[in-house]
mmCIF file of C-alpha atoms in Angstrom:
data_model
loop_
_atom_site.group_PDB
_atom_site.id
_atom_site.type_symbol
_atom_site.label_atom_id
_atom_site.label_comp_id
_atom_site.label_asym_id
_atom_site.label_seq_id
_atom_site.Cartn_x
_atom_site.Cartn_y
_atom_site.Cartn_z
ATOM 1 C CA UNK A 1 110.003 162.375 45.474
ATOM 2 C CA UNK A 2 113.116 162.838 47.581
ATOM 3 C CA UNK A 3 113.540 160.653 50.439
ATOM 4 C CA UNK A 4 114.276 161.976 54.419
ATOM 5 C CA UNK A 5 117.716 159.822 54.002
ATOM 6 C CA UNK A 6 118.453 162.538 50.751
ATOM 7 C CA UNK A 7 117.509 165.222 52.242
ATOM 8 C CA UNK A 8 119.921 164.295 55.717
ATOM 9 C CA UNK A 9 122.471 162.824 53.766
ATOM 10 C CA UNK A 10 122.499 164.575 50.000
ATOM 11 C CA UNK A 11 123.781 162.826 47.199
ATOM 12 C CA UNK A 12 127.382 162.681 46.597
ATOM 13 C CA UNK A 13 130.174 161.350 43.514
ATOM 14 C CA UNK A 14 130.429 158.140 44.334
ATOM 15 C CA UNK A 15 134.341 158.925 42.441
ATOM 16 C CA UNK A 16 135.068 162.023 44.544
ATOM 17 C CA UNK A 17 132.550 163.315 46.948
ATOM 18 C CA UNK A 18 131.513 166.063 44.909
ATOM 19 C CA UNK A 19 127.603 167.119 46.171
ATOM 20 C CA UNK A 20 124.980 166.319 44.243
ATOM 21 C CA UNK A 21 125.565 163.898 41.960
ATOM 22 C CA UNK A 22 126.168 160.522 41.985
ATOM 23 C CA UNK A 23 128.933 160.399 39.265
ATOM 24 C CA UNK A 24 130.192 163.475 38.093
ATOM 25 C CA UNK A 25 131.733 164.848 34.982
ATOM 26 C CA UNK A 26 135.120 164.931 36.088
ATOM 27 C CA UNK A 27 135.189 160.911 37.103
ATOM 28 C CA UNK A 28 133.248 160.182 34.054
ATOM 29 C CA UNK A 29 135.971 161.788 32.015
ATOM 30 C CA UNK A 30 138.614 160.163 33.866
ATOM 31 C CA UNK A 31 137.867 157.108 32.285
ATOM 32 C CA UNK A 32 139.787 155.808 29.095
ATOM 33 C CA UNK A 33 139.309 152.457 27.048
ATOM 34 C CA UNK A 34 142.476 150.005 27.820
ATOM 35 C CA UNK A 35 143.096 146.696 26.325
ATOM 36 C CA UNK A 36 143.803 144.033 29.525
ATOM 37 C CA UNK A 37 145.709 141.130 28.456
ATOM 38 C CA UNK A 38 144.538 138.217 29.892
ATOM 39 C CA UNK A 39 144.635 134.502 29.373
ATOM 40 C CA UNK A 40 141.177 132.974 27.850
ATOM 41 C CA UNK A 41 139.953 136.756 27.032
ATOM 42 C CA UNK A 42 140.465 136.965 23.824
ATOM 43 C CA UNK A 43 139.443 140.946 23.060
ATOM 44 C CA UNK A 44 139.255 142.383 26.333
ATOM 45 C CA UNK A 45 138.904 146.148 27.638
ATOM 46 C CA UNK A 46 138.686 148.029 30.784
ATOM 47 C CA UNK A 47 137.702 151.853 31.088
ATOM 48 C CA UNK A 48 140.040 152.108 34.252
ATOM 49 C CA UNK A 49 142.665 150.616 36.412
ATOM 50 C CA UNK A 50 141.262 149.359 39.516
ATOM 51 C CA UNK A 51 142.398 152.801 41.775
ATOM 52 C CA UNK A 52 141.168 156.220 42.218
ATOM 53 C CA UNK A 53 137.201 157.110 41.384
ATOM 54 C CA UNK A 54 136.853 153.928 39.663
ATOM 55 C CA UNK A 55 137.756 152.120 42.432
ATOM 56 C CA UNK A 56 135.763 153.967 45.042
ATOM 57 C CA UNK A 57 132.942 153.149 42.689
ATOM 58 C CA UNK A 58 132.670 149.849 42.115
ATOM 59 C CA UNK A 59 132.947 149.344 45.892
ATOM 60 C CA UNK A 60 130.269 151.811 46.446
ATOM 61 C CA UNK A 61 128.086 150.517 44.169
ATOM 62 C CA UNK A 62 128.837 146.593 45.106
ATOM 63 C CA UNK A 63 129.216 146.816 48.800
ATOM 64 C CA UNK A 64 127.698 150.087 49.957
ATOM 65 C CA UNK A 65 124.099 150.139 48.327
ATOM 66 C CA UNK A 66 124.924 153.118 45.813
ATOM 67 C CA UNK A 67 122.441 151.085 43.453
ATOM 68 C CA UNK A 68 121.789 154.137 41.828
ATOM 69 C CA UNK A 69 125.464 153.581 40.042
ATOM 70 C CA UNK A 70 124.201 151.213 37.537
ATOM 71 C CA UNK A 71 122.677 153.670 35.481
ATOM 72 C CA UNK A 72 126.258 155.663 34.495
ATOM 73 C CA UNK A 73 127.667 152.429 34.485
ATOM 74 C CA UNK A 74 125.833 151.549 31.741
ATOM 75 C CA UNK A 75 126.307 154.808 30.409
ATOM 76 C CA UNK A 76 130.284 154.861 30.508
ATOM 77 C CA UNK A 77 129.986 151.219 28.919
ATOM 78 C CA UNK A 78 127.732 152.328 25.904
ATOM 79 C CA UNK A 79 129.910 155.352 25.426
ATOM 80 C CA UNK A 80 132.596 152.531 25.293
ATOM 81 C CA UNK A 81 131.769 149.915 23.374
ATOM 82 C CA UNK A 82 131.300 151.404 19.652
ATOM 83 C CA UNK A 83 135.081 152.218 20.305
ATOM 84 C CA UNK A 84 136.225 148.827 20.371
ATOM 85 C CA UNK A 85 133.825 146.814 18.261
ATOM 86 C CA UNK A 86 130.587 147.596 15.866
ATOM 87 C CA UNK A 87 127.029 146.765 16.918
ATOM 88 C CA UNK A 88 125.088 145.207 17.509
ATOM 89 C CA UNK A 89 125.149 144.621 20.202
ATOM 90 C CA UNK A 90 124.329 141.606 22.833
ATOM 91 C CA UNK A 91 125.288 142.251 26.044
ATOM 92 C CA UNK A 92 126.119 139.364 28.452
ATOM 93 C CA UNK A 93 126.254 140.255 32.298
ATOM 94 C CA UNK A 94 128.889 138.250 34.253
ATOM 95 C CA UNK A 95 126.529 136.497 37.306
ATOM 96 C CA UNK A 96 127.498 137.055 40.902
ATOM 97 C CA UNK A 97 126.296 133.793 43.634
ATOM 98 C CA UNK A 98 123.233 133.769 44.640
ATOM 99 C CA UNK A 99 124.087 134.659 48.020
ATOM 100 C CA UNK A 100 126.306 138.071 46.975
ATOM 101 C CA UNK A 101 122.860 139.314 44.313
ATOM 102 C CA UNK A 102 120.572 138.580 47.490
ATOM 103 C CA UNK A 103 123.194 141.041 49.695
ATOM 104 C CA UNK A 104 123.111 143.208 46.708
ATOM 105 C CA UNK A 105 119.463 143.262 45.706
ATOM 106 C CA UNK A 106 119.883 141.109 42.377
ATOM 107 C CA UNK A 107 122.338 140.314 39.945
ATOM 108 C CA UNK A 108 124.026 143.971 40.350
ATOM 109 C CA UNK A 109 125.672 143.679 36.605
ATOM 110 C CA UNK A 110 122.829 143.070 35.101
ATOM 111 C CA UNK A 111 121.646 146.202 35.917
ATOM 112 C CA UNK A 112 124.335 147.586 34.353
ATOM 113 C CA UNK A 113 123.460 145.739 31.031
ATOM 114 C CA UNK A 114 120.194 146.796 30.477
ATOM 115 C CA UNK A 115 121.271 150.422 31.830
ATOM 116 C CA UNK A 116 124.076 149.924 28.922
ATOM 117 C CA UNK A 117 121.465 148.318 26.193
ATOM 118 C CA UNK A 118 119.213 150.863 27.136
ATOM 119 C CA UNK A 119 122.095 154.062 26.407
ATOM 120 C CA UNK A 120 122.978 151.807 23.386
ATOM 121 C CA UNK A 121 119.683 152.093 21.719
ATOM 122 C CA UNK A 122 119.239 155.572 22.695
ATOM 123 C CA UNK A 123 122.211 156.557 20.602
ATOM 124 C CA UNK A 124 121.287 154.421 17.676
ATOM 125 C CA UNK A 125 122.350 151.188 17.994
ATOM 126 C CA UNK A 126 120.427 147.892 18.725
ATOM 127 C CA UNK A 127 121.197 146.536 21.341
ATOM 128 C CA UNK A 128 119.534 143.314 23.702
ATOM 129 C CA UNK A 129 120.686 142.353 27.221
ATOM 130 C CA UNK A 130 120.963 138.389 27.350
ATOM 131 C CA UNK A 131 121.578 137.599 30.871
ATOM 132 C CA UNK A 132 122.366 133.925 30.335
ATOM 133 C CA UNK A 133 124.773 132.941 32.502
ATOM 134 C CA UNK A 134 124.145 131.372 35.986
ATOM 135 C CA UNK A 135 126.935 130.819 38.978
ATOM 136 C CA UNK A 136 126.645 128.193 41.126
ATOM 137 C CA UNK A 137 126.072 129.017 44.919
ATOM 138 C CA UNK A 138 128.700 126.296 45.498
ATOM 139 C CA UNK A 139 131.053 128.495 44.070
ATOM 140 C CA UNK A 140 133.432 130.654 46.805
ATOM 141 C CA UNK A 141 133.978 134.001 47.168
ATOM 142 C CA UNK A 142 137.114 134.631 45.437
ATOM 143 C CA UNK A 143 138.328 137.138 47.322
ATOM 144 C CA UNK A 144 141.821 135.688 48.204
ATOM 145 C CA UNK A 145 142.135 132.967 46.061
ATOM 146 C CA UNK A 146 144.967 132.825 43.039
ATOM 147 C CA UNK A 147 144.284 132.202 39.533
ATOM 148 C CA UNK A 148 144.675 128.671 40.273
ATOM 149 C CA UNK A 149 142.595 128.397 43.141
ATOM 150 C CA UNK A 150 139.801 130.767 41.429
ATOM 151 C CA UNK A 151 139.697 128.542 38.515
ATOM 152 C CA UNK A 152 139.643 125.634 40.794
ATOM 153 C CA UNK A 153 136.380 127.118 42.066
ATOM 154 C CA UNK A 154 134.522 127.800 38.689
ATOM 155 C CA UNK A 155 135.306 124.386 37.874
ATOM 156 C CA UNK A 156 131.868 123.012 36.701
ATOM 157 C CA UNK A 157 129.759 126.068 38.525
ATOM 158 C CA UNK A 158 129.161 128.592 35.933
ATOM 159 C CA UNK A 159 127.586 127.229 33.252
ATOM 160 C CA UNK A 160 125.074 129.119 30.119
ATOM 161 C CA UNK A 161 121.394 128.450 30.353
ATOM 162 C CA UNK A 162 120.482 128.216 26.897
ATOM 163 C CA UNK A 163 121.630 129.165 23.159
ATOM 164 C CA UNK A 164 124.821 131.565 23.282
ATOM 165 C CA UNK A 165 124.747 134.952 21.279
ATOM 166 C CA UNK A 166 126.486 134.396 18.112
ATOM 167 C CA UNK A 167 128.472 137.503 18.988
ATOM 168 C CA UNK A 168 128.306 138.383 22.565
ATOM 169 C CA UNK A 169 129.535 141.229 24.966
ATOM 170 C CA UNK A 170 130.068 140.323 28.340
ATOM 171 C CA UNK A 171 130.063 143.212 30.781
ATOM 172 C CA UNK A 172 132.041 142.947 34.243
ATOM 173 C CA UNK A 173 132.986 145.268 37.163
ATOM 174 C CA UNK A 174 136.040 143.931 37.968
ATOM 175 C CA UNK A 175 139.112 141.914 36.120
ATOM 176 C CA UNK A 176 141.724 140.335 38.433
ATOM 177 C CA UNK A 177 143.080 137.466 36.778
ATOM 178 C CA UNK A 178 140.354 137.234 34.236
ATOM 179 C CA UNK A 179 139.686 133.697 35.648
ATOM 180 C CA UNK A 180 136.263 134.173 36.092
ATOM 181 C CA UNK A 181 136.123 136.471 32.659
ATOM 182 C CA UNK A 182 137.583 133.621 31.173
ATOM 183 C CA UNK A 183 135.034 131.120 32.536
ATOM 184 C CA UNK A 184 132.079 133.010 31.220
ATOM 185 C CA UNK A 185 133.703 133.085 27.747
ATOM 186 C CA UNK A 186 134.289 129.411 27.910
ATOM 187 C CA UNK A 187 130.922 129.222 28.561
ATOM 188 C CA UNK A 188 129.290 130.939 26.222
ATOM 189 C CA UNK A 189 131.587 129.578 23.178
ATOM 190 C CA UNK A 190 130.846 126.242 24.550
ATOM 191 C CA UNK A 191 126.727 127.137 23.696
ATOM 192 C CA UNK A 192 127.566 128.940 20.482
ATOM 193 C CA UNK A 193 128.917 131.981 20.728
ATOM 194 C CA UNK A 194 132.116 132.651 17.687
ATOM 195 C CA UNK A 195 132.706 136.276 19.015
ATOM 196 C CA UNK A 196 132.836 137.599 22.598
ATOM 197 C CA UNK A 197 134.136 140.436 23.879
ATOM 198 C CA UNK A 198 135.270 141.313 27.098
ATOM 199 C CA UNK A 199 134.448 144.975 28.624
ATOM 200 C CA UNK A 200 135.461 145.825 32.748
ATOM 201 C CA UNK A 201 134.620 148.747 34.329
ATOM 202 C CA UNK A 202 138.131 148.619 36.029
ATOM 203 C CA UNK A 203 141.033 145.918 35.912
ATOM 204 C CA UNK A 204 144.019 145.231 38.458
#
């Protein structure tokens, strides 16, 4: 059932504005599988730059309560991922602090996972969501901060809760300087993981 707030306000691309939908076909076709070269990654991919529809996106869905966007997140992602490696698959949502998943109304990437698992299985594959890694809420926004300064700040706050995927995929909105990319892969190698790779939804 639609609510008033539709009805006033109908919904709109969260890429481009076009009326209702909340990603359409044009943005979703925009996007194209990159490689992004970054220390500690390893195998790492984006499906955009960080500009454009992409862009508008990620801040709608992080910032602007477009919560609706995990669901062709994870679709774009699934489409993505037999591209770049073969199932199956485990996929490993990068955590957000506590305090940014209480603004957001959880852990906003791992809705993308299990939207992505979900897609995953739907086309075939097996897929699980393992959403195994915790941030500390001592960590800083790092908004601002340089690579050194952002690794400064993971230092010793994100950390893996348990046993490690022996071949994980960890899933993340954006990549800046893959510091924080690069902790969660430390991470999860450090608990067992041999294989991980790295998939963005956009990268600067």
């Amino acid at each position: 059932m639609r609510s008033i707030l539709d009805l006033v306000l109908p919904n709109r691309c969260a890429g481009c504005d076009t009326p209702a939908t909340n990603w359409c076909a044009g943005c979703a076709g925009s996007l194209k599988v990159r490689p992004v070269p970054r220390p500690g990654l390893g195998a790492a991919y984006a499906l955009s730059g960080y500009e454009g529809a992409a862009r508008r996106a990620v801040l709608a869905y992080k910032e602007r309560g477009r919560h609706e966007l995990s669901v062709p997140f994870g679709r774009a992602f699934a489409r993505a991922l037999p591209t770049v490696r073969a199932g199956p698959y485990v996929v490993v949502p990068t955590p957000s602090r506590p305090a940014a998943a209480r603004a957001r109304y959880g852990q906003h990437m791992t809705a993308v996972a299990r939207a992505c698992a979900s897609a995953l299985v739907h086309a075939g594959h097996r897929a699980t969501v393992a959403p195994v890694l915790r941030l500390s809420g001592r960590a800083r926004d790092s908004v601002g901060l340089d690579q050194d300064a952002r690794v400064a700040n993971l230092r010793g706050r994100l950390w893996c809760t348990g046993p490690a995927p022996r071949a994980a995929v960890l899933l993340d909105d954006v990549i800046t300087t893959g510091a924080t990319a690069a902790a969660c892969v430390a991470a999860l190698r450090r608990r067992g993981s041999e294989e991980v790779t790295v998939l963005a939804f956009t990268a600067t």
